[in-house]
mmCIF file of C-alpha atoms in Angstrom:
data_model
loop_
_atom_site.group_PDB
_atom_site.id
_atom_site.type_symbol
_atom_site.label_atom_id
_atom_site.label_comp_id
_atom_site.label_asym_id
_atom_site.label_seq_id
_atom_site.Cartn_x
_atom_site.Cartn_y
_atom_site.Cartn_z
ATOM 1 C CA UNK A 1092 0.000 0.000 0.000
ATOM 2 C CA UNK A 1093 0.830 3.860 -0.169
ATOM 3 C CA UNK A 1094 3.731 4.607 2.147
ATOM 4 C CA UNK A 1095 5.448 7.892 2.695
ATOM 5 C CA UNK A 1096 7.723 8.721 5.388
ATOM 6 C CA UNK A 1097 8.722 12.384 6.034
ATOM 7 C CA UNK A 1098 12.193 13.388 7.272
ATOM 8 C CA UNK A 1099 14.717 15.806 8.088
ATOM 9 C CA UNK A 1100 12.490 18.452 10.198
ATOM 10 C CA UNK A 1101 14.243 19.852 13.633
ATOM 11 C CA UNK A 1102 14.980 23.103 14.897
ATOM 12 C CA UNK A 1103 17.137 25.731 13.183
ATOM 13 C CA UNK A 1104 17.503 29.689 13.562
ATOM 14 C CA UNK A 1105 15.990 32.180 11.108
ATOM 15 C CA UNK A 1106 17.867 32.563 8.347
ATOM 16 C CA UNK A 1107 19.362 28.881 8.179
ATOM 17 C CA UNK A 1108 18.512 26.044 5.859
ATOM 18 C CA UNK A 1109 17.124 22.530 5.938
ATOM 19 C CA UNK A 1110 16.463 20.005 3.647
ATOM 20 C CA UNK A 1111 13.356 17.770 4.282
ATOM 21 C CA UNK A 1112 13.063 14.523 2.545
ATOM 22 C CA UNK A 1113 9.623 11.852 1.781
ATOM 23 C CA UNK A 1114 10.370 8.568 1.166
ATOM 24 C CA UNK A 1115 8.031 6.859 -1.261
ATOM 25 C CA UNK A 1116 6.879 3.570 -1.439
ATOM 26 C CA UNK A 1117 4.346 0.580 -1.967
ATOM 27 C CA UNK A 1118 2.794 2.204 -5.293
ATOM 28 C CA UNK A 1119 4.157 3.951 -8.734
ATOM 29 C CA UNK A 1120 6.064 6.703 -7.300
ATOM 30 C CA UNK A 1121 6.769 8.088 -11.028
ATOM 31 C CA UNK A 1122 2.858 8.231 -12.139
ATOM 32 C CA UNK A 1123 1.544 10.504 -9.521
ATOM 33 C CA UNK A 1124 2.503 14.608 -8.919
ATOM 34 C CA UNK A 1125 3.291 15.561 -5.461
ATOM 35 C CA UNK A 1126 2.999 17.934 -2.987
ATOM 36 C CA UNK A 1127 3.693 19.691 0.111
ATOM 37 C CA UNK A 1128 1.526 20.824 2.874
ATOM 38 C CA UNK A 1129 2.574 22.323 6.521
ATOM 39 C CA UNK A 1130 0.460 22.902 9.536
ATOM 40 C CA UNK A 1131 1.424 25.493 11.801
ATOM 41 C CA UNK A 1132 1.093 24.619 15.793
ATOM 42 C CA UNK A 1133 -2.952 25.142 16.308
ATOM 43 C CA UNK A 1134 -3.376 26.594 12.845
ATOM 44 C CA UNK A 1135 -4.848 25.444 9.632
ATOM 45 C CA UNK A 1136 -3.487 23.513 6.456
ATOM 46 C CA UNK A 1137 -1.428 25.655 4.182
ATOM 47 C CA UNK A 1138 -0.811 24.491 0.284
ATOM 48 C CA UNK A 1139 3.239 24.666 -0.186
ATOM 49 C CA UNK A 1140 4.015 23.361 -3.344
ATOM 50 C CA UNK A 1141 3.705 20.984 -5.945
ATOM 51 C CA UNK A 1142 5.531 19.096 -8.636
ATOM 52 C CA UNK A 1143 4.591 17.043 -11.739
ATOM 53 C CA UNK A 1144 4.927 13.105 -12.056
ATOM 54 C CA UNK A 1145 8.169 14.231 -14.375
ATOM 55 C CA UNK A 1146 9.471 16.935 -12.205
ATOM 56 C CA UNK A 1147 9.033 19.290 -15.231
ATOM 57 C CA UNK A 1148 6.366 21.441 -13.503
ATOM 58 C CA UNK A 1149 7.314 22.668 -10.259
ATOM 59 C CA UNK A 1150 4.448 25.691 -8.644
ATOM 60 C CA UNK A 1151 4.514 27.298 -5.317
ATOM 61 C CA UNK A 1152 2.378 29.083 -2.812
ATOM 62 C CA UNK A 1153 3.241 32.936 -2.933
ATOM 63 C CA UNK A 1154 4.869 32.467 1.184
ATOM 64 C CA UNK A 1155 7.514 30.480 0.402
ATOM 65 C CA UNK A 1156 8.464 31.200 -3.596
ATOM 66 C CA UNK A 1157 12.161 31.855 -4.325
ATOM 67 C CA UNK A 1158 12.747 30.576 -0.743
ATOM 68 C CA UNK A 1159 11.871 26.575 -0.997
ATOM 69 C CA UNK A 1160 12.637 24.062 -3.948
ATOM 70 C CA UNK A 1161 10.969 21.548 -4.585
ATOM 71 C CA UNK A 1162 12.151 18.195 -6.410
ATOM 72 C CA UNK A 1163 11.987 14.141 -6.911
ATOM 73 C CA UNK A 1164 14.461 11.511 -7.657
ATOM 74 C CA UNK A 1165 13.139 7.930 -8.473
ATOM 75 C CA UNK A 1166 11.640 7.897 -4.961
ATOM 76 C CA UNK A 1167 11.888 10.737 -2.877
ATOM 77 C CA UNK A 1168 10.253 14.214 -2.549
ATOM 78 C CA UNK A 1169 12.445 16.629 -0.901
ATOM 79 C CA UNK A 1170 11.778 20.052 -0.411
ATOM 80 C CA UNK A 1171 15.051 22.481 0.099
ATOM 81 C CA UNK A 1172 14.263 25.115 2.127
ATOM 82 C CA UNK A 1173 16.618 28.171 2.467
ATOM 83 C CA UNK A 1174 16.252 31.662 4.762
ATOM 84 C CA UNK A 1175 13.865 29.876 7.111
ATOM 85 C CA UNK A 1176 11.712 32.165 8.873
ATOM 86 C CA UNK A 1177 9.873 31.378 12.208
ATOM 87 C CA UNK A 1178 6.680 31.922 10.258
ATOM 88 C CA UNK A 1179 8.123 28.706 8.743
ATOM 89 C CA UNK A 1180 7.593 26.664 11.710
ATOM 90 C CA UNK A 1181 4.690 23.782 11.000
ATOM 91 C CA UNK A 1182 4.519 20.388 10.896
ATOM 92 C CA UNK A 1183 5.429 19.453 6.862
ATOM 93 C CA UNK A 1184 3.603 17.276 4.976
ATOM 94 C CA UNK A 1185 3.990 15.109 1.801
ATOM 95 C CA UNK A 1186 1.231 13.781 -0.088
ATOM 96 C CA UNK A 1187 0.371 11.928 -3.498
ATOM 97 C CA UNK A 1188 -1.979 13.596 -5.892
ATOM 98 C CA UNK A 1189 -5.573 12.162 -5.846
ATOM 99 C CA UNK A 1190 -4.800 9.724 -8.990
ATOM 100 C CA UNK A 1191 -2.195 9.212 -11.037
ATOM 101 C CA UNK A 1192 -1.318 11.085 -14.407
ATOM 102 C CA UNK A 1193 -3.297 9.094 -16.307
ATOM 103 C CA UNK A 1194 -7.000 10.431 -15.207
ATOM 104 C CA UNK A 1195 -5.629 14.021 -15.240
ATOM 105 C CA UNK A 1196 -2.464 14.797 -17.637
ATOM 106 C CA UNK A 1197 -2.401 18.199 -17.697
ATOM 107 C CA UNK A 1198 -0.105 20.180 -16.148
ATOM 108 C CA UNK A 1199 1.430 16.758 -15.523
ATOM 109 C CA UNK A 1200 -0.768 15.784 -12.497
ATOM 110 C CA UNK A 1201 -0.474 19.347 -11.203
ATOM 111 C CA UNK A 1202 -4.005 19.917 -11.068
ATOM 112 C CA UNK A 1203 -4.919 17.198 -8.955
ATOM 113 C CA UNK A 1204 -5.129 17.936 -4.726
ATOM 114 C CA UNK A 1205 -3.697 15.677 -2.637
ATOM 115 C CA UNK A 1206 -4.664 12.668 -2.028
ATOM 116 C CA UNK A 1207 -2.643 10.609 0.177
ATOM 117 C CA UNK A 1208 -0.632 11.858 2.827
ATOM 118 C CA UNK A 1209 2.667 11.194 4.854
ATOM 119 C CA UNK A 1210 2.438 11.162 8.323
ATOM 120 C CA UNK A 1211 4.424 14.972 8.917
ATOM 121 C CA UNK A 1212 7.989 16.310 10.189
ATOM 122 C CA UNK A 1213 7.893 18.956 12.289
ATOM 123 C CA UNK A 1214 10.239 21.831 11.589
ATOM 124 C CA UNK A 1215 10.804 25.035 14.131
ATOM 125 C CA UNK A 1216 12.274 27.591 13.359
ATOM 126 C CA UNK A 1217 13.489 29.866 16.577
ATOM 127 C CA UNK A 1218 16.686 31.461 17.879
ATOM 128 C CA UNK B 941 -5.424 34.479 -2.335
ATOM 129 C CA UNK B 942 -7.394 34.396 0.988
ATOM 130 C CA UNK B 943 -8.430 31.021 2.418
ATOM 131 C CA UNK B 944 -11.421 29.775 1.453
ATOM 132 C CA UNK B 945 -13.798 30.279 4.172
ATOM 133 C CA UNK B 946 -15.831 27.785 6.491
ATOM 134 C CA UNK B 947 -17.999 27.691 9.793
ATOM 135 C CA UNK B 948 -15.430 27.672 12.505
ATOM 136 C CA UNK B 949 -17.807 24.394 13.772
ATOM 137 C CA UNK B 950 -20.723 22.409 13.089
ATOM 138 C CA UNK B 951 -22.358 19.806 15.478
ATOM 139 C CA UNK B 952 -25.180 17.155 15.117
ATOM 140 C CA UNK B 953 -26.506 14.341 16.996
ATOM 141 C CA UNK B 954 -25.284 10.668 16.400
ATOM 142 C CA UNK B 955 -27.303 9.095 13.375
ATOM 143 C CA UNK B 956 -28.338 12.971 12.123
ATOM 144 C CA UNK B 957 -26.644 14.914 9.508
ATOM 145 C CA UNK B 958 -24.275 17.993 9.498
ATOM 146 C CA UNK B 959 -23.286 20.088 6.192
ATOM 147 C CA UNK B 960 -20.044 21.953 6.252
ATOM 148 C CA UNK B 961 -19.831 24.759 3.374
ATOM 149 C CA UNK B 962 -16.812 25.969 2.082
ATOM 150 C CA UNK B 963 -17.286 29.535 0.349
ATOM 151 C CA UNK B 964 -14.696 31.296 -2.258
ATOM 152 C CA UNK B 965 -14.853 32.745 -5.450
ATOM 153 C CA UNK B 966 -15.571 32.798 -8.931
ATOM 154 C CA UNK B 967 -11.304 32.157 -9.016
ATOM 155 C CA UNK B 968 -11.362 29.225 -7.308
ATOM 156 C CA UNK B 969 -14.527 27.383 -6.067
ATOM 157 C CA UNK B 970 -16.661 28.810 -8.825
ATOM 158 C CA UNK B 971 -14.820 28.062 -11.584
ATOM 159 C CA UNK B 972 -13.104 25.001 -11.198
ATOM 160 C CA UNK B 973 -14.934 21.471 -10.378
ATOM 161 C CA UNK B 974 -11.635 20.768 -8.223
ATOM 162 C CA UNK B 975 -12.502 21.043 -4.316
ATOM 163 C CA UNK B 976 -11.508 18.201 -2.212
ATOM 164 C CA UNK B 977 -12.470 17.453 1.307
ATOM 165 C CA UNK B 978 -9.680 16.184 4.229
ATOM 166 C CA UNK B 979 -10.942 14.898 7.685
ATOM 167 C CA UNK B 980 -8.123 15.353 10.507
ATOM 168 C CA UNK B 981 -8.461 13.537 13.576
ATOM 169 C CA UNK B 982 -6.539 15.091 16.366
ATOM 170 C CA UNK B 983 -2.841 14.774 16.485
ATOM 171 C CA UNK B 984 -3.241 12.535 12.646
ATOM 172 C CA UNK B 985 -2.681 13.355 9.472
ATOM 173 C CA UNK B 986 -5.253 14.567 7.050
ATOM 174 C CA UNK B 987 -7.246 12.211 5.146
ATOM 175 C CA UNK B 988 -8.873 12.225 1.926
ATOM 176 C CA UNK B 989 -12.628 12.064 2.250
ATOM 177 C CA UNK B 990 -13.617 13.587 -1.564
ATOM 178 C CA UNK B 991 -11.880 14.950 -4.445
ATOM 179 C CA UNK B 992 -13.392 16.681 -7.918
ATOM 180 C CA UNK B 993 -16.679 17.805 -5.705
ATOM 181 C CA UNK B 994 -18.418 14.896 -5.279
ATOM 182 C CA UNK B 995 -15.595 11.852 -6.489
ATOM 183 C CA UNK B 996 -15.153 9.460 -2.959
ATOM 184 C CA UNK B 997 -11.691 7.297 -3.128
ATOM 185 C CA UNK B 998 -11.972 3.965 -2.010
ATOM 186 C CA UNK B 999 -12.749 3.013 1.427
ATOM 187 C CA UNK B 1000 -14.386 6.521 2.151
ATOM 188 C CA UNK B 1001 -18.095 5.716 3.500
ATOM 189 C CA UNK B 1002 -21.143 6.756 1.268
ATOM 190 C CA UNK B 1003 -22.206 8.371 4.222
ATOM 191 C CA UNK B 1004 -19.579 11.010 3.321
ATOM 192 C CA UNK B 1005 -21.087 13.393 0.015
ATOM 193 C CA UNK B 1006 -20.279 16.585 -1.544
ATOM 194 C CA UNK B 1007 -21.542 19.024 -3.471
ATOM 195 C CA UNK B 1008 -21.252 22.532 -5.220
ATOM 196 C CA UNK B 1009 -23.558 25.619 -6.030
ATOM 197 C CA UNK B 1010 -21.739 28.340 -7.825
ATOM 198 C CA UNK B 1011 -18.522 29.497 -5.440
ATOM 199 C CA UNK B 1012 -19.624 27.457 -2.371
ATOM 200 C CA UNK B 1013 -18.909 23.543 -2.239
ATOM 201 C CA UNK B 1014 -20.407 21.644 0.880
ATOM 202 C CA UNK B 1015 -19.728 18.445 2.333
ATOM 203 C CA UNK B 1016 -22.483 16.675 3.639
ATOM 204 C CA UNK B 1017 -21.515 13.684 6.755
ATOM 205 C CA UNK B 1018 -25.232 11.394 7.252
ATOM 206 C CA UNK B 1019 -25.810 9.252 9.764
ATOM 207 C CA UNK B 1020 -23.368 10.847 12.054
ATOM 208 C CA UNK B 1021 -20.666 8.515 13.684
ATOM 209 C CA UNK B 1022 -18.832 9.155 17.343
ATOM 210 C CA UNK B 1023 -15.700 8.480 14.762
ATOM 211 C CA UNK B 1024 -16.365 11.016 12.495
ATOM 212 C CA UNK B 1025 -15.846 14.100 15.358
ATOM 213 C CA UNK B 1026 -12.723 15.801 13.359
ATOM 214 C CA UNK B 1027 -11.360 18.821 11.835
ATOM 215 C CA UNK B 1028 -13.001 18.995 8.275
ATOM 216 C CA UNK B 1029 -10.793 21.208 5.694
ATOM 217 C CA UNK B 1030 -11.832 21.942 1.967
ATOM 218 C CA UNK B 1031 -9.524 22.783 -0.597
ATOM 219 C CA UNK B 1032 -9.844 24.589 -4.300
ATOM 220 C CA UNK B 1033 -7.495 24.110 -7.296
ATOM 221 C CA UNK B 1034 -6.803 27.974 -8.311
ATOM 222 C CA UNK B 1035 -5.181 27.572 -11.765
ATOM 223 C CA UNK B 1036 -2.881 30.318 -10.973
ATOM 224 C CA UNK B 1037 -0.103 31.205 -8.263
ATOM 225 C CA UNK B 1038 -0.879 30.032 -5.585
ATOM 226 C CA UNK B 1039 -1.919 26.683 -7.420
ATOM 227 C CA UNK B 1040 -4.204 25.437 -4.184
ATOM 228 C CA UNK B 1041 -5.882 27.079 -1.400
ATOM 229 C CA UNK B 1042 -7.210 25.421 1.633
ATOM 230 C CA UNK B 1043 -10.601 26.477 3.815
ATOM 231 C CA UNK B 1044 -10.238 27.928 7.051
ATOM 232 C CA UNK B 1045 -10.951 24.188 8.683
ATOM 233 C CA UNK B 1046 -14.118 23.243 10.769
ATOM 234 C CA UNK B 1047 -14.859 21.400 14.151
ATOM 235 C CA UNK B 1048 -17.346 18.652 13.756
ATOM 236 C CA UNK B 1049 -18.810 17.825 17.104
ATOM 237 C CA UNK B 1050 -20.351 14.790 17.681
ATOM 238 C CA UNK B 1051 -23.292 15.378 20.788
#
């Protein structure tokens, strides 16, 4: 079945940089877009980014663009994230898309919400 | 891009039914059929309960529906479980920057 492990969340000072990582398995890794979601303490869910089956098509929310990367290899999600701020701090998410590229191509799987999720690395971000 | 906005909590009596709406705008809600639903128990991760409006992934109950009417989208929970008290969030596909936006999140109670 779906499995996705989050990793690589701790505590850092503003300014610094992490690197979180997802590791995919139990389904077709390559046939689904991704994304990333965070959760600050208490708060709501906040969209963070998402990436196409290929990693050709990479789109992020307006908080965290030209700060965060995001990218794949053949079964990882990571998310680079540089000049933290201590708005940054939130549990992180990974998640699938809803289906894989086949029911939705365009964009490639980019316009597809996710579907299933990791189970979250927290990352704070405090002096 | 605000959030999309929801009741900050709905409640209903075991075996009665609760409706949760999620309002936006002709941007988001209104003009795409992409809203999805997550339930979040506490301290868990979200879970997918319906995607494309009114699509249910497998394993989701039938008691679990949704719906849209112009730039709101509602979920709709009958036959209310004890199990089903959670944080309810919807979520829009935007088709511009940012790509997604999520609701505001409501409390289900269970009475």
């Amino acid at each position: 079945q779906v499995h996705l492990v989050e990793s690589g969340g701790g505590v850092v000072q503003p300014g610094e940089s992490l690197r979180l990582s997802c590791a995919a398995s139990g389904f077709s890794f390559s046939s689904y877009a991704m994304h990333w979601v965070r959760q600050a303490p208490g708060k709501g869910l906040e969209w963070v980014a998402v990436i196409s089956y290929d990693g050709s098509n990479k789109f992020y929310a307006d908080s965290v663009k030209g700060r965060f990367t995001i990218f794949r290899d053949s079964s990882r999600l990571l998310l680079q994230m540089y000049s933290l701020r201590r708005e940054d701090t939130a549990v992180y998410y990974c998640a699938t898309a809803h289906s894989t590229i086949a029911k939705r191509p365009g964009g490639g799987g980019t316009m597809m919400a996710p579907g299933f999720w990791g189970q979250g690395t927290l990352v704070t971000v405090s002096s | 891009q605000s959030a999309l906005t929801q009741p900050r909590s709905v409640s209903g009596s075991p075996g009665h039914s609760v409706t949760i709406s999620c309002t936006g705008t002709s941007n988001d809600v209104g003009r795409y059929n992409y809203v999805s639903w997550y339930q979040q128990l506490p301290g868990k991760a979200p879970k997918l309960m319906i995607y494309d409006v009114s699509e249910r992934p497998s394993g989701v109950p039938d008691r679990f529906s949704g719906s849209k009417s112009g730039n709101t989208a509602s979920l709709t929970i009958s036959g209310l479980q004890a199990e089903d008290e959670a944080d309810y969030y919807c979520c829009s596909y935007v088709g511009s920057y940012p790509l997604y936006v999520f609701g505001t999140g409501t409390r289900v109670t269970v009475l």
